[in-house]
Every structure is written in structure tokens, then in C-alpha cells.
XYZ file of C-alpha atoms in Angstrom:
698
model
C -110.648 245.262 -18.656
C -108.106 242.604 -17.534
C -109.238 240.415 -14.653
C -105.806 240.424 -13.022
C -103.819 243.524 -12.115
C -101.295 244.712 -9.550
C -103.963 244.815 -6.865
C -105.292 241.343 -7.646
C -102.642 239.052 -9.096
C -102.791 235.522 -10.428
C -101.163 234.436 -7.159
C -104.021 235.997 -5.146
C -106.465 234.201 -7.394
C -104.772 230.812 -6.964
C -104.842 231.198 -3.176
C -108.559 231.912 -3.350
C -109.125 228.743 -5.394
C -106.989 226.713 -2.994
C -109.021 227.997 -0.057
C -112.258 226.908 -1.749
C -110.814 223.435 -2.422
C -109.401 222.948 1.087
C -112.775 222.370 2.724
C -116.055 220.665 1.905
C -119.383 220.055 3.631
C -120.604 216.831 5.151
C -124.372 216.942 5.318
C -126.544 214.627 7.439
C -130.359 214.594 7.256
C -131.696 213.682 10.717
C -134.855 211.554 11.185
C -136.869 214.647 12.131
C -135.959 216.343 8.836
C -133.433 218.746 10.322
C -130.024 219.119 8.715
C -126.607 218.791 10.296
C -124.021 220.610 8.174
C -120.391 220.073 9.115
C -117.514 221.852 7.376
C -114.601 219.454 6.950
C -111.097 220.915 6.717
C -109.470 218.494 4.298
C -107.485 219.251 1.156
C -108.382 215.991 -0.635
C -110.043 217.894 -3.512
C -107.011 220.186 -3.809
C -104.312 217.470 -3.619
C -105.842 214.967 -5.987
C -106.313 215.314 -9.721
C -108.429 212.145 -9.684
C -111.474 212.306 -7.412
C -112.592 208.810 -6.515
C -116.039 207.297 -6.214
C -115.217 206.051 -2.713
C -114.467 209.590 -1.461
C -117.949 210.801 -2.355
C -119.565 207.583 -1.128
C -118.371 208.377 2.395
C -120.379 211.616 2.344
C -124.038 211.020 3.391
C -125.485 213.606 0.998
C -124.214 211.637 -2.029
C -124.681 208.028 -0.866
C -128.234 207.375 -2.165
C -127.489 208.888 -5.568
C -124.276 206.871 -5.861
C -126.158 203.657 -5.026
C -128.535 204.372 -7.905
C -125.577 205.276 -10.124
C -123.910 201.927 -9.448
C -127.089 199.995 -10.212
C -127.122 201.273 -13.795
C -124.763 199.028 -15.770
C -124.241 201.745 -18.404
C -122.378 203.860 -15.861
C -118.758 202.793 -16.038
C -116.807 205.878 -14.911
C -115.861 205.987 -11.255
C -113.389 208.869 -11.151
C -113.534 212.564 -11.979
C -110.142 213.411 -13.467
C -108.496 216.762 -14.188
C -105.758 216.395 -16.815
C -104.725 219.919 -17.775
C -100.982 220.556 -17.828
C -101.813 224.075 -16.631
C -101.921 224.068 -12.823
C -104.290 227.044 -12.503
C -106.749 225.768 -15.099
C -106.870 222.472 -13.217
C -107.660 224.422 -10.038
C -110.402 226.329 -11.869
C -112.073 223.184 -13.178
C -111.857 221.547 -9.747
C -113.405 224.615 -8.169
C -116.285 224.537 -10.659
C -116.991 220.855 -9.981
C -116.674 221.213 -6.229
C -119.090 224.156 -6.024
C -121.682 222.700 -8.408
C -121.673 219.289 -6.716
C -121.732 220.419 -3.104
C -124.351 223.113 -3.787
C -126.603 220.496 -5.388
C -126.636 222.185 -8.812
C -125.135 219.153 -10.567
C -126.062 215.530 -10.089
C -123.560 212.756 -9.441
C -124.376 211.429 -12.898
C -123.363 214.739 -14.516
C -120.131 214.882 -12.530
C -118.938 211.353 -13.357
C -120.348 210.776 -16.827
C -120.219 214.189 -18.552
C -116.429 214.290 -18.778
C -116.254 215.188 -22.495
C -117.035 218.881 -21.922
C -114.190 219.128 -19.435
C -111.735 217.473 -21.798
C -112.702 219.803 -24.642
C -112.068 222.912 -22.544
C -108.606 221.634 -21.620
C -107.762 220.865 -25.251
C -109.137 224.206 -26.518
C -107.040 226.186 -24.042
C -103.930 224.154 -24.945
C -104.370 224.933 -28.668
C -105.589 228.533 -28.649
C -104.267 229.964 -25.368
C -101.144 227.947 -24.476
C -99.499 230.895 -22.699
C -102.507 231.883 -20.605
C -102.441 230.975 -16.935
C -106.176 231.194 -16.309
C -109.525 230.929 -18.036
C -110.308 234.386 -16.648
C -107.520 235.949 -18.698
C -109.303 235.331 -21.991
C -111.618 237.805 -23.742
C -114.727 235.695 -23.231
C -116.687 237.159 -26.176
C -113.855 236.513 -28.621
C -112.931 233.159 -27.081
C -116.529 231.907 -27.196
C -116.674 232.488 -30.959
C -113.347 230.665 -31.365
C -114.545 227.823 -29.173
C -117.789 227.372 -31.100
C -115.959 227.374 -34.443
C -113.473 224.833 -33.068
C -116.316 222.580 -31.856
C -117.989 222.840 -35.241
C -114.775 221.777 -36.969
C -114.591 218.829 -34.569
C -118.054 217.740 -35.715
C -119.744 218.797 -32.475
C -123.194 220.365 -32.757
C -123.278 223.939 -31.483
C -126.933 224.815 -32.234
C -129.945 222.689 -31.371
C -133.634 223.016 -32.196
C -135.949 222.766 -29.215
C -139.313 221.318 -30.184
C -141.753 222.418 -27.546
C -144.264 219.762 -26.621
C -147.147 222.142 -25.969
C -147.837 223.663 -29.365
C -145.520 226.692 -29.420
C -143.178 227.071 -32.422
C -139.740 225.409 -32.062
C -136.751 227.622 -31.319
C -132.967 227.358 -31.645
C -130.372 227.709 -28.895
C -126.727 226.914 -28.222
C -126.043 223.344 -27.204
C -124.690 222.559 -23.748
C -121.281 221.935 -25.306
C -121.303 225.392 -26.928
C -122.382 227.078 -23.683
C -119.831 225.329 -21.501
C -116.928 227.773 -21.839
C -119.027 230.773 -20.821
C -120.633 228.735 -18.033
C -117.217 228.075 -16.519
C -116.108 231.677 -16.996
C -119.212 233.155 -15.331
C -119.130 230.644 -12.469
C -115.464 231.290 -11.662
C -116.054 235.031 -11.733
C -118.851 234.570 -9.216
C -116.936 232.205 -6.915
C -113.931 234.500 -6.469
C -115.885 237.758 -6.268
C -115.518 238.936 -2.664
C -117.603 242.062 -3.086
C -120.818 242.731 -1.195
C -123.731 241.058 -2.988
C -125.236 244.449 -3.923
C -121.945 245.403 -5.604
C -121.664 242.289 -7.760
C -122.469 242.311 -11.456
C -125.006 239.510 -11.139
C -127.573 239.390 -8.351
C -129.003 235.974 -7.570
C -132.270 235.884 -5.698
C -130.778 233.196 -3.457
C -128.402 235.843 -2.060
C -131.219 238.051 -0.843
C -134.642 236.471 -0.394
C -134.062 235.144 3.127
C -132.421 238.365 4.345
C -134.659 241.047 2.833
C -138.424 241.394 2.820
C -139.123 242.368 -0.775
C -141.487 241.173 -3.481
C -140.396 238.007 -5.201
C -142.468 235.623 -7.296
C -141.125 232.321 -5.974
C -142.417 230.296 -8.924
C -140.903 232.604 -11.528
C -137.875 231.616 -13.604
C -136.410 235.134 -13.272
C -133.908 234.457 -10.502
C -131.056 236.728 -11.584
C -130.586 240.447 -12.247
C -127.657 241.006 -14.614
C -125.446 244.078 -14.972
C -122.387 242.327 -16.420
C -123.061 243.400 -20.023
C -122.719 247.125 -19.210
C -119.378 248.442 -20.482
C -119.352 251.755 -18.603
C -118.495 251.063 -14.935
C -119.874 254.376 -13.689
C -123.234 253.825 -15.371
C -123.262 250.245 -14.114
C -122.952 251.415 -10.503
C -125.656 254.048 -11.003
C -128.089 251.387 -12.204
C -127.206 249.042 -9.334
C -127.889 251.769 -6.771
C -131.119 252.801 -8.503
C -132.531 249.263 -8.589
C -131.422 248.546 -5.014
C -133.219 251.698 -3.874
C -136.365 250.733 -5.768
C -136.395 247.149 -4.458
C -135.770 248.036 -0.806
C -137.341 251.483 -0.635
C -140.866 252.818 -0.666
C -140.815 253.395 -4.433
C -141.856 249.779 -4.911
C -140.239 247.504 -7.497
C -140.588 243.717 -7.532
C -137.664 241.429 -8.323
C -139.237 240.398 -11.625
C -139.692 244.028 -12.676
C -136.070 244.758 -11.717
C -134.912 241.987 -14.072
C -136.618 243.822 -16.949
C -135.259 247.237 -15.943
C -131.680 245.914 -15.770
C -131.984 244.216 -19.162
C -133.455 247.234 -20.982
C -131.341 249.961 -19.396
C -128.135 247.923 -19.852
C -128.873 247.899 -23.567
C -129.401 251.685 -23.565
C -126.128 252.264 -21.675
C -124.153 250.344 -24.299
C -125.685 252.519 -26.999
C -124.843 255.832 -25.319
C -121.436 254.494 -24.183
C -120.332 251.795 -26.651
C -116.692 251.730 -25.504
C -117.334 252.370 -21.810
C -115.078 255.430 -21.783
C -117.328 258.180 -23.206
C -117.464 261.349 -21.128
C -120.859 262.162 -19.566
C -122.748 259.855 -21.950
C -126.049 259.993 -20.085
C -125.915 263.711 -19.348
C -125.347 264.423 -23.035
C -128.056 262.015 -24.121
C -130.156 263.172 -27.081
C -133.053 262.126 -29.244
C -130.775 260.221 -31.608
C -129.800 257.793 -28.819
C -133.414 256.696 -28.371
C -133.853 256.303 -32.115
C -130.706 254.141 -32.147
C -132.119 252.113 -29.252
C -135.409 251.541 -31.082
C -133.528 250.460 -34.203
C -131.292 248.135 -32.181
C -134.237 246.431 -30.459
C -136.091 246.054 -33.749
C -133.139 244.299 -35.374
C -131.458 242.534 -32.465
C -133.737 239.579 -31.850
C -135.483 237.005 -33.948
C -138.935 238.282 -33.064
C -141.763 235.805 -33.533
C -143.987 238.534 -34.986
C -144.403 242.302 -34.987
C -146.825 242.195 -32.054
C -144.218 240.544 -29.830
C -141.588 243.092 -30.843
C -143.924 246.067 -30.378
C -145.048 244.869 -26.955
C -141.433 244.426 -25.847
C -140.502 247.866 -27.182
C -143.515 249.463 -25.484
C -142.516 248.010 -22.119
C -138.770 248.655 -22.455
C -139.279 252.311 -23.441
C -141.487 252.654 -20.384
C -138.680 251.334 -18.178
C -136.175 253.748 -19.732
C -138.525 256.732 -19.500
C -139.239 256.094 -15.814
C -135.530 255.629 -15.071
C -134.483 258.878 -16.790
C -137.306 260.858 -15.170
C -136.342 259.494 -11.752
C -132.710 260.526 -12.286
C -133.863 264.077 -13.021
C -136.327 264.237 -10.125
C -133.739 262.858 -7.690
C -131.167 265.318 -9.081
C -128.507 262.769 -10.085
C -125.489 264.621 -11.482
C -125.410 262.269 -14.472
C -129.096 262.837 -15.362
C -129.806 263.997 -18.950
C -129.648 267.764 -19.421
C -132.595 267.685 -21.795
C -136.081 266.938 -20.522
C -137.154 263.347 -21.018
C -140.075 264.486 -23.187
C -137.556 265.922 -25.641
C -135.637 262.655 -25.770
C -138.535 260.178 -25.791
C -141.692 261.157 -27.682
C -145.108 259.699 -26.986
C -145.377 258.316 -30.515
C -142.198 256.262 -29.953
C -144.346 253.832 -27.969
C -145.973 251.191 -30.196
C -149.521 250.340 -29.222
C -149.493 247.507 -26.715
C -151.463 244.517 -27.953
C -152.558 241.846 -25.533
C -152.086 238.355 -26.908
C -155.610 237.326 -25.979
C -158.375 238.580 -23.715
C -158.398 236.270 -20.721
C -161.829 234.705 -20.448
C -163.500 231.844 -18.645
C -162.634 228.330 -19.685
C -165.695 227.087 -21.613
C -167.716 224.349 -19.932
C -167.154 221.920 -22.806
C -163.368 222.423 -22.463
C -163.536 221.921 -18.683
C -165.382 218.650 -19.208
C -162.707 217.430 -21.641
C -159.966 218.523 -19.230
C -161.381 216.719 -16.205
C -162.249 213.640 -18.281
C -158.522 213.396 -19.110
C -156.910 214.896 -16.018
C -155.553 211.497 -14.933
C -153.185 211.650 -17.925
C -151.375 214.693 -16.518
C -148.215 214.178 -14.485
C -149.192 213.235 -10.949
C -147.460 216.303 -9.484
C -149.470 218.659 -11.740
C -152.989 217.279 -11.127
C -153.392 218.805 -7.614
C -152.297 222.220 -8.941
C -155.122 222.186 -11.495
C -157.731 221.196 -8.918
C -156.585 223.870 -6.450
C -156.582 226.572 -9.146
C -160.055 225.555 -10.329
C -161.649 225.231 -6.885
C -160.096 228.251 -5.132
C -159.408 230.854 -7.835
C -155.888 231.383 -6.456
C -153.342 232.877 -8.817
C -150.872 230.268 -10.012
C -148.058 232.040 -8.135
C -150.007 231.733 -4.862
C -151.011 228.124 -5.568
C -147.394 227.086 -6.122
C -146.369 228.926 -2.938
C -148.762 226.994 -0.674
C -147.042 225.561 2.379
C -147.411 222.599 4.675
C -149.551 224.588 7.143
C -152.082 225.882 4.578
C -154.998 223.645 5.647
C -157.056 225.069 8.489
C -160.536 224.579 9.948
C -163.229 226.982 11.112
C -166.164 225.347 12.904
C -164.999 222.004 11.477
C -165.167 223.348 7.912
C -161.952 223.106 5.812
C -160.237 226.231 4.459
C -157.023 226.987 2.625
C -155.119 229.716 4.437
C -152.256 231.489 2.690
C -150.707 234.882 1.949
C -151.612 236.681 -1.278
C -148.438 238.145 -2.767
C -149.934 240.613 -5.255
C -152.270 242.434 -2.876
C -150.129 241.729 0.226
C -152.908 240.070 2.231
C -151.800 237.698 4.987
C -153.803 234.790 6.395
C -156.294 234.840 3.525
C -158.850 232.035 3.907
C -160.814 230.290 1.147
C -163.468 227.628 1.892
C -162.892 224.301 0.141
C -164.892 221.132 -0.385
C -164.164 217.630 0.900
C -162.515 216.571 -2.381
C -159.966 219.378 -2.234
C -159.493 218.852 1.502
C -158.491 215.252 0.746
C -156.011 216.406 -1.910
C -154.404 218.974 0.429
C -154.121 216.428 3.240
C -152.355 214.022 0.870
C -149.913 216.735 -0.245
C -149.164 217.725 3.344
C -148.418 214.132 4.335
C -146.278 213.662 1.225
C -144.305 216.816 2.046
C -143.704 215.633 5.621
C -142.462 212.238 4.452
C -140.360 213.191 1.413
C -138.873 216.571 2.263
C -136.604 218.046 4.911
C -134.895 221.292 5.890
C -132.247 220.731 3.238
C -134.340 220.165 0.112
C -137.446 222.101 1.198
C -136.598 224.540 4.001
C -139.715 226.676 3.434
C -142.059 223.634 3.459
C -143.692 224.227 0.079
C -146.229 221.672 -1.150
C -144.860 221.938 -4.694
C -141.086 222.179 -4.233
C -138.229 221.012 -6.439
C -136.071 218.772 -4.269
C -132.876 218.853 -6.356
C -131.143 220.784 -9.112
C -130.789 224.559 -9.577
C -134.318 225.213 -8.218
C -133.787 223.046 -5.140
C -136.078 224.218 -2.325
C -138.098 226.520 -4.602
C -141.592 225.938 -6.064
C -142.210 224.607 -9.561
C -141.963 227.133 -12.380
C -145.340 228.542 -13.437
C -144.478 227.900 -17.079
C -143.917 224.201 -16.317
C -147.547 223.793 -15.222
C -148.848 225.616 -18.312
C -146.601 223.544 -20.583
C -147.877 220.263 -19.136
C -151.502 221.395 -19.368
C -151.190 222.396 -23.028
C -149.275 219.211 -23.824
C -152.310 217.340 -22.465
C -154.626 219.425 -24.669
C -152.633 218.346 -27.733
C -152.244 214.702 -26.693
C -155.923 214.253 -25.787
C -157.337 216.483 -28.539
C -159.049 218.979 -26.198
C -160.837 221.404 -28.511
C -163.058 224.472 -28.239
C -166.418 224.836 -29.998
C -164.657 226.147 -33.109
C -162.721 222.905 -33.377
C -159.335 224.380 -32.406
C -156.957 222.778 -29.906
C -157.575 224.750 -26.718
C -154.635 226.727 -25.366
C -154.823 226.946 -21.577
C -153.660 229.881 -19.497
C -153.559 229.346 -15.774
C -155.149 232.719 -14.963
C -158.287 231.569 -16.769
C -159.011 229.212 -13.867
C -159.250 232.304 -11.648
C -161.665 233.981 -14.057
C -163.717 230.798 -14.271
C -163.935 230.527 -10.486
C -165.040 234.151 -10.121
C -167.691 234.035 -12.837
C -169.132 230.769 -11.513
C -169.455 232.384 -8.074
C -171.337 235.345 -9.557
C -173.449 233.069 -11.724
C -174.473 231.111 -8.631
C -175.694 234.229 -6.869
C -172.651 235.417 -4.888
C -172.506 239.188 -4.456
C -169.584 241.365 -5.541
C -168.305 241.911 -1.987
C -168.157 238.153 -1.299
C -166.317 237.489 -4.563
C -163.918 240.353 -3.791
C -163.125 238.811 -0.403
C -162.607 235.307 -1.802
C -160.322 236.567 -4.584
C -158.424 238.868 -2.179
C -158.872 241.833 -4.494
C -157.688 245.178 -3.199
C -160.785 246.993 -4.501
C -164.307 246.227 -5.789
C -163.268 247.701 -9.155
C -160.974 244.716 -9.752
C -163.817 242.310 -9.030
C -166.213 244.188 -11.301
C -164.132 242.966 -14.240
C -165.589 239.510 -13.630
C -169.121 240.836 -13.266
C -168.676 242.628 -16.588
C -167.292 239.449 -18.149
C -170.329 237.503 -16.923
C -172.671 240.173 -18.266
C -170.920 240.188 -21.663
C -171.163 236.394 -21.869
C -174.892 236.452 -21.115
C -175.409 239.343 -23.523
C -173.759 237.377 -26.360
C -176.032 234.413 -25.656
C -179.035 236.768 -25.590
C -178.097 238.244 -28.981
C -177.570 234.755 -30.371
C -181.106 233.803 -29.301
C -182.549 236.929 -30.897
C -180.707 236.211 -34.145
C -181.721 232.541 -34.202
C -185.460 233.203 -34.084
C -188.021 235.284 -32.181
C -191.698 234.335 -31.877
C -194.824 235.791 -30.247
C -198.363 234.802 -29.333
C -200.945 236.331 -31.704
C -204.419 237.560 -30.647
C -205.820 234.029 -30.774
C -202.958 232.647 -28.679
C -201.174 230.898 -31.528
C -197.392 231.139 -31.915
C -196.026 233.010 -34.923
C -192.526 234.192 -35.915
C -191.612 237.848 -35.504
C -189.632 239.807 -38.076
C -186.522 241.108 -36.262
C -184.710 242.390 -39.331
C -185.469 245.981 -38.281
C -184.156 245.522 -34.736
C -180.978 247.590 -34.476
C -178.154 247.632 -31.915
C -179.726 250.337 -29.722
C -183.008 248.408 -29.538
C -181.155 245.243 -28.511
C -179.339 247.239 -25.819
C -182.682 248.531 -24.489
C -184.237 245.059 -24.502
C -181.167 243.638 -22.743
C -181.164 246.365 -20.090
C -184.864 245.835 -19.463
C -184.242 242.121 -19.136
C -181.452 242.658 -16.587
C -183.518 245.116 -14.544
C -186.932 243.487 -14.550
C -186.817 239.861 -15.676
C -187.628 237.106 -13.187
C -187.789 233.399 -13.996
C -191.000 231.556 -13.239
C -192.282 228.056 -14.045
C -193.815 229.273 -17.307
C -190.914 231.349 -18.672
C -189.477 234.762 -17.786
C -191.757 237.548 -16.547
C -190.779 241.118 -17.458
C -193.353 242.813 -15.185
C -193.229 241.125 -11.820
C -190.547 243.285 -10.179
C -192.452 246.419 -11.242
C -195.604 245.104 -9.619
C -197.535 245.180 -12.898
C -198.541 241.499 -12.923
C -202.007 240.938 -11.362
C -201.220 237.268 -10.737
C -197.846 237.726 -9.124
C -199.200 236.823 -5.665
C -202.285 234.960 -6.888
C -201.382 231.974 -9.091
C -204.730 231.006 -10.724
C -204.717 227.305 -9.782
C -204.181 228.158 -6.103
C -206.572 231.132 -5.881
C -209.373 230.786 -8.462
C -211.835 229.256 -5.939
C -212.605 232.505 -4.092
C -208.949 232.838 -3.117
C -208.636 229.123 -2.459
C -207.129 226.356 -4.649
C -209.121 225.049 -7.610
C -211.482 222.193 -6.654
C -210.129 220.064 -9.525
C -206.493 220.522 -8.504
C -204.408 217.540 -7.352
C -200.813 218.069 -6.268
C -198.456 215.154 -5.860
C -199.949 212.668 -8.282
C -197.401 213.501 -10.991
C -193.778 212.571 -10.427
C -192.871 216.025 -11.809
C -194.796 217.936 -9.106
C -191.867 217.920 -6.688
C -189.615 219.534 -9.300
C -192.337 222.062 -10.140
C -192.686 223.307 -6.568
C -188.973 223.394 -5.947
C -188.817 225.654 -9.010
C -191.751 227.742 -7.691
C -189.848 228.257 -4.435
C -186.596 229.145 -6.171
C -188.149 231.642 -8.584
C -190.205 233.283 -5.821
C -187.133 233.663 -3.608
C -185.293 235.342 -6.486
C -188.274 237.609 -7.091
C -188.358 238.658 -3.425
C -184.647 239.516 -3.556
C -185.151 241.665 -6.655
C -188.179 243.405 -5.166
C -186.141 244.310 -2.090
C -183.332 245.641 -4.313
C -185.935 247.869 -6.033
C -187.362 248.975 -2.653
C -190.723 247.258 -3.383
C -191.090 245.994 0.154
C -194.882 245.864 -0.104
C -194.708 243.451 -3.015
C -191.938 241.498 -1.309
C -194.177 240.997 1.749
C -197.076 239.708 -0.381
C -194.758 237.261 -2.101
C -193.496 236.044 1.254
C -197.033 234.767 1.931
C -197.041 232.944 -1.391
C -193.567 231.542 -0.676
C -194.782 230.079 2.623
C -197.672 228.398 0.776
C -195.273 226.890 -1.782
C -193.036 225.618 0.996
C -195.956 224.055 2.857
C -197.123 222.263 -0.296
C -193.586 221.120 -1.047
C -193.193 219.745 2.467
C -196.352 217.620 2.077
C -195.584 216.213 -1.367
C -191.939 215.608 -0.463
C -193.325 212.974 1.962
C -195.146 211.383 -1.014
C -198.515 212.776 0.130
C -201.166 213.971 -2.325
C -203.117 217.219 -1.934
C -206.608 217.414 -3.507
C -208.700 220.502 -4.277
C -212.241 219.285 -3.265
C -213.867 217.242 -0.500
C -215.483 214.723 -2.848
C -212.127 213.398 -4.051
C -210.616 210.270 -2.477
C -208.908 212.224 0.298
C -210.187 215.369 1.908
C -208.518 218.634 1.028
C -205.623 219.213 3.365
C -205.319 222.694 4.678
C -202.380 224.502 3.279
């Protein structure tokens, strides 16, 4: 469809461009961080085809960058010139530069130094489209192919290989030069589009996130929902209305999910309506359309492997199925006549395969990480510590703000909102080390940021470029962490370079809490889980880890005391899986550590010595006369262990409703504590009067 018509002529378009170029902003950052934004009515950018260095230097928002630009002797260009003989194309290029510069999307360096791209566009249009008045008159798909072939003939690279620094396979993409024509085309289309934001063909999150209260992962790279590829205008509008309803309405859809829906359903629409003019394409949809979609997806991308393709297909078919079912339930007049189950069959969905079960980060890997953490970029190190010490999801960590540090009874806490479970003012206790890190970040944010480059006061904000004012990308943190693993040779026990995933820090935090005795409810509260079932995943993970270690011990070697008390090896070759399960369950239910090993009878009350340790009771209920406590330097450790194991035993007895046994053990616990108190003061306790010191009552 032509961009210009009788309702919107080239003259209308030129006036729109002139209006854009007849004003610009003068931005002043005040000492308190507030921003003064003045709109200047001045047609300098419109009148002049050469924009001077001095013009921009007079604008406060550019002055510091221009000072740095001047200091670099390699920078020798001090004008931005527009040399097209076509008046409208000159206006279009000026408009692009004005918008990108004043919105902070391009740096001063890019504007002054990267002139070659601009010159190439002018030359390409002169050769291939000499009679066209505007870049928006071209068929962009056809013109892009022509442009890339022309660049190639000029010896300009159009494809580049990106070597990822964190271990992933390299990939190919168009060079900046090859992308430039479409970049200009899309930007101009956006700048002159006067429609309501919900009616536009591309929705930028920046249009909406301050005005509407909907789910948005602020550290995600998915900032745009695109409908511009859909050829059928009627279907395009249906999808826009559907996604708007889902985002704003009660039938919850996050921004990130909407990006996927728009991508997948746009592809389907172009299959059922390839020209954009088919009559009732969705209503007449049949089984063959889905088969064509599956074939298209399977062949359309350079999939890394079949698992990646199958997972994508599984998810995209789910999006399409939900969309079609919703159209039928909501009685859209374009909804398919056939039931969705006739169009999409259950066996169309490939089995979804997770890339890897998320587990705890092994202790040996954690040690290697923290031994080398100083080699990470300085801005990434605090993110790792916060993730490790709080269990926050990476999205919530990157969204922490300047006011996140709070105190309760002089104890430091991080206070933030949890996006996934929609919990506000969630508090997590932190230690002094993390408190110091947060204080540093808060002070840094106050000094270095303002309402212009960080209006939401994030601790981890990008202060310039396309993400200006938004948190770091999640993928950036993961990339830097895995680059460190490669650079510093961080390996697992199998000898493989460890591949970090940020969510593993959350798992590690949860399992360490459980391992240190925290109950499920406490862990649920700290992780801000919506239900105990979510938290039980970590308890199960902990149990599975211990079970594997238990089985490893059994397989390595099992011994027993014979009738004479000597140790001999036991044949476990006949022990099957069910027997191991029974032994493991018995261990979990009944086992209690004590200074001599692990007792499997104490919680059942079957041990006759549970409340009468022989050395403390063999003298008619009193300690042995030959006992001396405190002479050995190990005695303090022994009694601390006695106290710890007895406390654990009492807890287990209470869980099993053996309150009688728990009460007897409380008496023993008090005796252990009394002994420990004496020997902690370097005293010695003897068991008979004839020794050097009299027996002290305990």
C-alpha cells in the first residue's frame, strides 16, 4: 500500500517534517538532579544543510560530550552535512538525526563521525530511485535487497559474524551499513505517525509504561510489540485490540508474553492471508493452514538444534490455540467456523524440552566464582552479591531503587516489590557486607544520576543510549558472568567450564536456608512465593541432593561391627532400589546425629542411653569417678556438639509428639550446657574427690 495518497500527500508529509525541525529542546540538569526542559522555537535545523559544532555546544545537554569529543585528536569532523539534491530526502535525513540526537538514542560521536552511512543512502537513492520524492515511497522489502546488493558491489560488508564472549556459538547478522536503510524507513514512519499509540503498528514500551499499570519486566530486552509485518489490515486491527484487551484487562498478559503472541500470530495471519486481500481468511481457516504454519516455522529459521525449534513451535502453537479459542468464546465475527480442536491437534505440539534442570550452584563453583569475582566488571559485582545473599530474581535485583535499604530494630533489610507474585514492600534481612554494598550503590546513584538519565532512581540504570533510564539487561549480567567462567577457567567437578544461570543463585539461597534449619514457611516468606507448593520445589531439590550423596556412600562401601566388635565390610550387591528407598526414608524419619555417629533409634525412644550417657551416669546416676572434662583442648568442641545434637533431637521428638522423651532430654541438655559453661571459662571438672580439685556440682 502506497504511503502517500489523496488524503495524505507529499506536501502534508513535508509540512510534518518541517514542524519537527522547527523546534528543539534545551535541557538543563539542576544541582538537585531535577531537569529543566525548554522547547526552543528556532528553525536552525530546518534552514541549514550544515549543522555546526558550535550550535550543539551552546546546548547544555551536549556540552560535556562535545568537550570529550574535542579532546580526541582522531575526531576531525565538526559539521553534520546533508547533501542530497532531493529536498524531501534531505528533510527526512535531518529529521532522523534531530530525533535520534535529542532523544539521546545517538551519541555526538555517532552524529559527527558516522557520516558514511548517510552519504551512501543519498547516493543509492540518486542511482536507483531518481524520480522518487521520499524514502517512504519505496517498497522497503525490494529496496533493501537492492541496497544490500549495491553495498556488496561497492565492497562494503553486509553480513558480520558475532563471536559471543561467553561460550555460545557465533551467529551471523546484517551489518549496521546493511541495516541502515530500513532503520531510516522505520524511524520516519514512526515520527510522522499521528495515530493513537494503541493504533500504531509498533508499540514501544516507552509509550505506555508510565501511563498504564501493567506487567513489564524492566530489565528485559523485549521493548517493542510489532504488527507491521501483517499484510491484512483487518486482521492486524483484530490482533491489536485482542492484545490491548489482554494487557489492560483482567485476562492477564504481560508485555513480554504479548511480544511473543504478536510475533507468532502475525506469522499465522500471513499464511492464511498471503496477499492481505483474501476474503474471511480466519473464518475459513482449516487444518491445512496449521500444517503450513508448522512447515514454515520448521524451515524459516536457522535453528541451532531440533530441541530449540521444537520448544519454539510448542510455545507458538500454544499462543495460536489460545488466541483462536478466545475469538470463538468472545464471539468475534471473524473467528474460525471450525472448532479449534479440529484445526490444531494435540499431537501437533512437540514435547517441550527444558534446556537444563535448574539446580544449586555447587560449592566448589561458588568458591571459584568468589575467588575471582574482582575480575568482573565493577557494575556487575554488586548484582552477583545481591542475588547470592537475598535469593531475589534477577529481574527484581535489577529493578532495585534508591530507597531499597531499610532498617527494623537497627537491623538492615532490602525492601522492594516482587513483580512475579505482585508483592509490595517485601523485606529480606541482609548482612553487614551487603548493607555496605547497598549503601555504596545508593550514594553512587545520588551523585551520578538525575531525573533525566534515571527518573525512576534505579541502582542499576543505563544512563545513555536506547536504554537510557532503564535497568541493565538481564542477559548482559549472564553474559559477563559466563565470560568470567571462561576467562578464569571456572569448572564443575566433571571438569567442564561452568555455565551460570542467574536463577540458580535463587535456588542456592533457598536450599542453603533449608539446609541450615529454616522451615518451609520462613523460606516461602523470604522468597515471596505465592504458595508453599512453590517453595517445596527447593525442599525436594535438597532432599534429592542428599539422597544422591547417600546412595554414593552406599555404593562406595558399607561396613558393620561383628559380634566381637570388629569392623567388617558388608556385601551390598543384593541391595535393590526399593531397599535403598526404605533405608533412606528411615534415615529421614528417625536419624539423629550424635557425637559418635548417627542414631537410628533415638527419636523412637528405643535407645536406653538416650538420656543417660554412660560417662555422666555410670556412678549410680552420677558422672564416672575417673572422668575429667576440660583437660583436652577438644572438650569444648565435644560439648558444643553434644548441645547441638541434643537440641536437634528434642525438635524431632516434638515433631513426633514424643513430649515425654523431649522433657527427659531437656534435663540432659541443661547438664551439657552447665558443663560447657564451666569449661568455656577454662575450668576443669573432675569425677572424684581425690583428684587435684574437688568434683564441681553440675
